[in-house]
Amino acid sequence: MDDELDERKILILNAIIQTYFETGEPVGSRTISKFPGVSLSSATIRNEMSDLEELGYIVQPHTSAGRIPSDKGYRFYVDHLLDVKESDADDAKDLLLKKTEKLEELLKQVVQLLAKTTQYPSVVSAPSMSTNRVKFVQLSNVADDQLLCVVVMGGNLVKNRIIEVDEPLDNENLLKMNMLLNTNLNGLTVSEINLELIQKMKIQAGENAEIVEAVMRTVAETINDSDDLEVYTSGATNIFKYPELSDNKQQASEILSKLENKEELQEFIRETEDDEELKKNGIRVMIGSENEMANMEDCSVVTATYELADGVKGTIGIIGPKRMDYRKVVETMSRIKSGLDRALRHSED
Amino acid sequence: MDDELDERKILILNAIIQTYFETGEPVGSRTISKFPGVSLSSATIRNEMSDLEELGYIVQPHTSAGRIPSDKGYRFYVDHLLDVKESDADDAKDLLLKKTEKLEELLKQVVQLLAKTTQYPSVVSAPSMSTNRVKFVQLSNVADDQLLCVVVMGGNLVKNRIIEVDEPLDNENLLKMNMLLNTNLNGLTVSEINLELIQKMKIQAGENAEIVEAVMRTVAETINDSDDLEVYTSGATNIFKYPELSDNKQQASEILSKLENKEELQEFIRETEDDEELKKNGIRVMIGSENEMANMEDCSVVTATYELADGVKGTIGIIGPKRMDYRKVVETMSRIKSGLDRALRHSED
DNA sequence: ATTAGCACTCCAAACAATCGAGTGCTAACA
DNA sequence: TGTTAGCACTCGATTGTTTGGAGTGCTAAT
């Protein structure tokens, strides 16, 4: 794929993209001829541009307009022309991720930081539960007919639920129950907690098996509960900074809706996790219609995956116009990703 | 204030507002002359309109255009012309508020329901903590150097936090601590938990007072923690349905930003809670610049307060264009408010 | 007191004219 | 042979002009 472009075409393509990034306007041959490093007449450039267009790297919105990069052009830029500064380890000190113990709070901070730094709408998904392991379970009597069930998962993700019961459990039984729950559930992943296991535990429970079963089922539910599988967003209104996304009300509305619809967003961002067409530093760039989501042709999406514990992954991402400062975005994401990884590893010890 | 408008002026004002609600266009005298119930010539109407304008109930965008209601006009409409059907008690069955035990989930459902029903951006604030009372506190060992602190407040609002400790607490001390915490904190409001109290508890703690103090402080922090004071929003993108709010990108962006900025939103929505200029059914309508917030001149805000327990209040609200279906909104809010009140009262028993 | 009639205003939409940035092509040039 | 100057041409954007119509205020008749 490289060989279809000679040195000079690459130079010009780069100049076009750089200029377009700055102005957002189609760029013409004369502009390029004045671009630093290019010393060719506009006529020559026109010829080269004509070739580049034929090869599909740039397009003309209409005759007698300048050229803008096509998705293929952007792709080439991202793959070959973008030199990302490796993030200094020390560099991450400006991250200022407060040592909060709650994952939710941490992620909220991260998404805000991401949005503020990049100036693009940002998304952070909480790590998927499916491979996360139970660390601690506890039932407590909080009222006569209410039990509080608290579950701590890896990464100190805390889930809780109030369970209504018909008759109160006395302290002795509660203690037994807690023992039973912890011995059986500790270290298990969500998917390993199934009816079969509950059945097994019920038998172990002995005497008050009935209550046990009901409670157990709710505990399992609580752990499986994906309501907490939050997606955090921030800076959605940044799209108004980019006319190509917000001039068209229809489109602006679509994008904002997508950002508001957590379920869809979750699903979408998840898809990118295991995809292995990753770019350097584990950061994935999707340009325009490479993203198969509807109404997203004019957007690029950059995502990165962070890891909480072995296999427990979450994603951070931004959505912006195709004319995006990819370098800054990739560098920022890379920094934040590693900051996050570090913060999580720390809290994991 | 009533007496400055005679029967006929009211009739015409009403016709203007009704028509304007439908069309969104300035309405002229001829249109009104054909309005059901009005049998006057356009010329007569013009005279009346001229008076209404002088009195400030309607305005003319420019000479030779029709009239639109002013804030004062809307206010009159809302105060005197709007007959709200009292919400049938049974009527609320369509509410379908699932009996979720977690307040957060309930509120998320409510805000979505509100947005879906009204088609306006909706906001629901979690009840203010300040007057809420501690119901149950528990510390547990979750790892060698980590304690889990769980606090259940009125309305089953659960807060939790991981506390890092230098040395583990043995079971006996943990038990003592839990006793201490519950005896001292139970039934207290957030504001009653202060340094003085902590000091008192420290003395009671006896031997391992040091750890106790540190932990206690964190517990107090956890309870006071207002991070959980969530505001839920839904349907923000509905503003695109109303050209008067979204045609101007600047304004659209402002409104959406406000909806995204939870802190500001929280503060704003709180202000309306204790204000006693309430309308029928405890629902408050703010029209245009009655709301002193910047960039909200073209919006109306309708809020209602729900009550969790004695004095523990939260707010639900919608933001829409001044040309809003006030009747439907007020009725919907009224229904949802009472549905919510009922659901909460139930979970409180 | 009401209304028909009329002159007047002013926005919005349609249309026309102009400008200029940019192109492709050709012919001259190093 | 690759580069460049020059030129005719295209086409969107901008600006100005015209026109139509909805609406008003005022006056005079009922």
CSV table of N, CA and C in Angstrom, one decimal, chain B residues 170-238:
chain,number,residue,atom,x,y,z
B,170,ASP,N,-8.7,-6.6,64.4
B,170,ASP,CA,-9.2,-7.9,64.7
B,170,ASP,C,-10.7,-7.9,64.9
B,171,ASN,N,-11.3,-9.1,64.8
B,171,ASN,CA,-12.7,-9.2,64.8
B,171,ASN,C,-13.4,-8.5,66.0
B,172,GLU,N,-12.7,-8.8,67.1
B,172,GLU,CA,-13.3,-8.2,68.4
B,172,GLU,C,-13.4,-6.7,68.3
B,173,ASN,N,-12.3,-6.1,67.9
B,173,ASN,CA,-12.3,-4.6,67.8
B,173,ASN,C,-13.3,-4.1,66.8
B,174,LEU,N,-13.4,-4.9,65.7
B,174,LEU,CA,-14.3,-4.5,64.7
B,174,LEU,C,-15.7,-4.5,65.2
B,175,LEU,N,-16.0,-5.5,66.0
B,175,LEU,CA,-17.4,-5.6,66.6
B,175,LEU,C,-17.6,-4.4,67.5
B,176,LYS,N,-16.7,-4.1,68.3
B,176,LYS,CA,-16.8,-3.0,69.2
B,176,LYS,C,-17.0,-1.7,68.5
B,177,MET,N,-16.2,-1.6,67.5
B,177,MET,CA,-16.3,-0.4,66.7
B,177,MET,C,-17.7,-0.2,66.0
B,178,ASN,N,-18.2,-1.3,65.5
B,178,ASN,CA,-19.5,-1.3,64.9
B,178,ASN,C,-20.6,-0.9,65.9
B,179,MET,N,-20.5,-1.5,67.1
B,179,MET,CA,-21.4,-1.1,68.2
B,179,MET,C,-21.4,0.4,68.4
B,180,LEU,N,-20.1,0.8,68.6
B,180,LEU,CA,-19.9,2.2,68.9
B,180,LEU,C,-20.5,3.1,67.8
B,181,LEU,N,-20.2,2.8,66.6
B,181,LEU,CA,-20.7,3.6,65.5
B,181,LEU,C,-22.2,3.6,65.5
B,182,ASN,N,-22.8,2.5,65.6
B,182,ASN,CA,-24.3,2.5,65.5
B,182,ASN,C,-25.0,3.1,66.6
B,183,THR,N,-24.5,2.9,67.8
B,183,THR,CA,-25.1,3.6,69.0
B,183,THR,C,-25.0,5.1,68.9
B,184,ASN,N,-23.9,5.5,68.4
B,184,ASN,CA,-23.7,7.0,68.4
B,184,ASN,C,-24.3,7.7,67.2
B,185,LEU,N,-24.2,7.0,66.1
B,185,LEU,CA,-24.6,7.7,64.8
B,185,LEU,C,-26.1,7.5,64.4
B,186,ASN,N,-26.6,6.4,64.9
B,186,ASN,CA,-28.0,6.1,64.4
B,186,ASN,C,-29.0,7.2,64.7
B,187,GLY,N,-29.7,7.5,63.6
B,187,GLY,CA,-30.7,8.5,63.8
B,187,GLY,C,-30.2,9.9,63.7
B,188,LEU,N,-29.0,10.1,63.5
B,188,LEU,CA,-28.4,11.5,63.4
B,188,LEU,C,-28.5,12.0,62.0
B,189,THR,N,-28.6,13.3,61.8
B,189,THR,CA,-28.5,13.8,60.5
B,189,THR,C,-27.1,14.1,60.2
B,190,VAL,N,-26.8,14.3,58.9
B,190,VAL,CA,-25.4,14.6,58.5
B,190,VAL,C,-24.8,15.7,59.3
B,191,SER,N,-25.6,16.8,59.4
B,191,SER,CA,-25.1,18.0,60.0
B,191,SER,C,-24.8,17.8,61.5
B,192,GLU,N,-25.4,16.8,62.1
B,192,GLU,CA,-25.1,16.6,63.5
B,192,GLU,C,-23.8,15.8,63.8
B,193,ILE,N,-23.3,15.3,62.7
B,193,ILE,CA,-22.0,14.5,62.8
B,193,ILE,C,-20.8,15.4,62.6
B,194,ASN,N,-20.2,15.8,63.7
B,194,ASN,CA,-19.2,16.8,63.6
B,194,ASN,C,-18.0,16.4,64.5
B,195,LEU,N,-17.0,17.2,64.4
B,195,LEU,CA,-15.7,16.9,65.1
B,195,LEU,C,-15.9,16.6,66.6
B,196,GLU,N,-16.8,17.4,67.2
B,196,GLU,CA,-17.1,17.3,68.6
B,196,GLU,C,-17.6,15.9,68.9
B,197,LEU,N,-18.5,15.4,68.1
B,197,LEU,CA,-19.0,14.1,68.3
B,197,LEU,C,-18.0,13.0,68.2
B,198,ILE,N,-17.1,13.2,67.1
B,198,ILE,CA,-16.1,12.3,66.9
B,198,ILE,C,-15.1,12.2,68.1
B,199,GLN,N,-14.9,13.4,68.7
B,199,GLN,CA,-14.1,13.5,69.8
B,199,GLN,C,-14.7,12.6,71.0
B,200,LYS,N,-15.9,12.8,71.2
B,200,LYS,CA,-16.7,12.1,72.2
B,200,LYS,C,-16.6,10.6,72.0
B,201,MET,N,-16.7,10.2,70.8
B,201,MET,CA,-16.7,8.8,70.5
B,201,MET,C,-15.3,8.2,70.7
B,202,LYS,N,-14.3,9.1,70.3
B,202,LYS,CA,-12.9,8.6,70.5
B,202,LYS,C,-12.7,8.3,72.0
B,203,ILE,N,-13.2,9.1,72.9
B,203,ILE,CA,-13.0,8.8,74.3
B,203,ILE,C,-13.7,7.5,74.7
B,204,GLN,N,-14.9,7.3,74.2
B,204,GLN,CA,-15.6,6.1,74.5
B,204,GLN,C,-14.8,4.9,73.9
B,205,ALA,N,-14.1,5.1,72.8
B,205,ALA,CA,-13.5,4.0,72.2
B,205,ALA,C,-12.4,3.3,73.1
B,206,GLY,N,-11.8,4.1,73.9
B,206,GLY,CA,-10.9,3.5,74.9
B,206,GLY,C,-9.6,3.2,74.2
B,207,GLU,N,-9.1,1.9,74.5
B,207,GLU,CA,-7.8,1.5,74.1
B,207,GLU,C,-7.3,1.9,72.7
B,208,ASN,N,-7.9,1.4,71.6
B,208,ASN,CA,-7.3,1.7,70.3
B,208,ASN,C,-7.9,3.0,69.7
B,209,ALA,N,-7.8,4.0,70.5
B,209,ALA,CA,-8.4,5.3,70.1
B,209,ALA,C,-7.9,5.8,68.9
B,210,GLU,N,-6.6,5.5,68.6
B,210,GLU,CA,-6.0,6.2,67.4
B,210,GLU,C,-6.6,5.7,66.1
B,211,ILE,N,-6.6,4.4,66.0
B,211,ILE,CA,-7.3,3.9,64.8
B,211,ILE,C,-8.7,4.4,64.7
B,212,VAL,N,-9.3,4.2,65.8
B,212,VAL,CA,-10.7,4.6,65.9
B,212,VAL,C,-10.9,6.0,65.4
B,213,GLU,N,-10.1,6.9,65.8
B,213,GLU,CA,-10.3,8.3,65.3
B,213,GLU,C,-10.2,8.4,63.8
B,214,ALA,N,-9.1,7.8,63.3
B,214,ALA,CA,-8.9,7.9,61.9
B,214,ALA,C,-10.1,7.3,61.1
B,215,VAL,N,-10.5,6.1,61.6
B,215,VAL,CA,-11.6,5.5,60.9
B,215,VAL,C,-12.9,6.3,61.0
B,216,MET,N,-13.1,6.8,62.2
B,216,MET,CA,-14.3,7.6,62.5
B,216,MET,C,-14.4,8.8,61.6
B,217,ARG,N,-13.3,9.4,61.4
B,217,ARG,CA,-13.2,10.6,60.6
B,217,ARG,C,-13.6,10.2,59.2
B,218,THR,N,-13.1,9.1,58.7
B,218,THR,CA,-13.5,8.7,57.4
B,218,THR,C,-15.0,8.4,57.3
B,219,VAL,N,-15.5,7.7,58.3
B,219,VAL,CA,-16.9,7.4,58.3
B,219,VAL,C,-17.7,8.7,58.2
B,220,ALA,N,-17.3,9.6,59.0
B,220,ALA,CA,-18.0,10.9,59.0
B,220,ALA,C,-17.9,11.5,57.6
B,221,GLU,N,-16.8,11.5,57.0
B,221,GLU,CA,-16.6,11.9,55.6
B,221,GLU,C,-17.5,11.2,54.7
B,222,THR,N,-17.5,9.9,54.8
B,222,THR,CA,-18.4,9.2,53.9
B,222,THR,C,-19.8,9.6,54.0
B,223,ILE,N,-20.3,9.8,55.2
B,223,ILE,CA,-21.6,10.2,55.4
B,223,ILE,C,-21.9,11.6,54.8
B,224,ASN,N,-20.9,12.5,55.0
B,224,ASN,CA,-21.0,13.8,54.5
B,224,ASN,C,-20.8,13.9,53.0
B,225,ASP,N,-20.2,12.9,52.5
B,225,ASP,CA,-19.8,12.9,51.1
B,225,ASP,C,-21.0,13.3,50.2
B,226,SER,N,-20.8,14.4,49.5
B,226,SER,CA,-21.9,14.8,48.7
B,226,SER,C,-21.7,14.4,47.3
B,227,ASP,N,-20.7,13.7,47.0
B,227,ASP,CA,-20.5,13.2,45.7
B,227,ASP,C,-21.6,12.4,45.2
B,228,ASP,N,-22.2,11.7,46.1
B,228,ASP,CA,-23.4,10.9,45.7
B,228,ASP,C,-24.6,11.7,45.5
B,229,LEU,N,-24.6,12.9,45.8
B,229,LEU,CA,-25.7,13.7,45.6
B,229,LEU,C,-26.0,13.9,44.2
B,230,GLU,N,-26.4,12.9,43.6
B,230,GLU,CA,-26.5,12.9,42.1
B,230,GLU,C,-27.7,13.7,41.6
B,231,VAL,N,-27.4,14.1,40.4
B,231,VAL,CA,-28.5,14.7,39.6
B,231,VAL,C,-28.7,13.8,38.4
B,232,TYR,N,-29.8,13.4,38.1
B,232,TYR,CA,-30.0,12.6,36.9
B,232,TYR,C,-30.7,13.4,35.8
B,233,THR,N,-30.3,13.2,34.6
B,233,THR,CA,-30.9,13.9,33.5
B,233,THR,C,-31.3,12.9,32.4
B,234,SER,N,-32.2,13.3,31.6
B,234,SER,CA,-32.6,12.5,30.5
B,234,SER,C,-33.2,13.4,29.4
B,235,GLY,N,-33.1,12.9,28.2
B,235,GLY,CA,-33.8,13.6,27.1
B,235,GLY,C,-33.3,15.0,26.8
B,236,ALA,N,-32.0,15.2,27.1
B,236,ALA,CA,-31.4,16.5,26.8
B,236,ALA,C,-31.6,16.9,25.4
B,237,THR,N,-31.4,15.9,24.5
B,237,THR,CA,-31.5,16.2,23.1
B,237,THR,C,-32.8,16.5,22.6
B,238,ASN,N,-33.8,16.5,23.5
B,238,ASN,CA,-35.1,16.9,23.1
B,238,ASN,C,-35.2,18.4,22.7
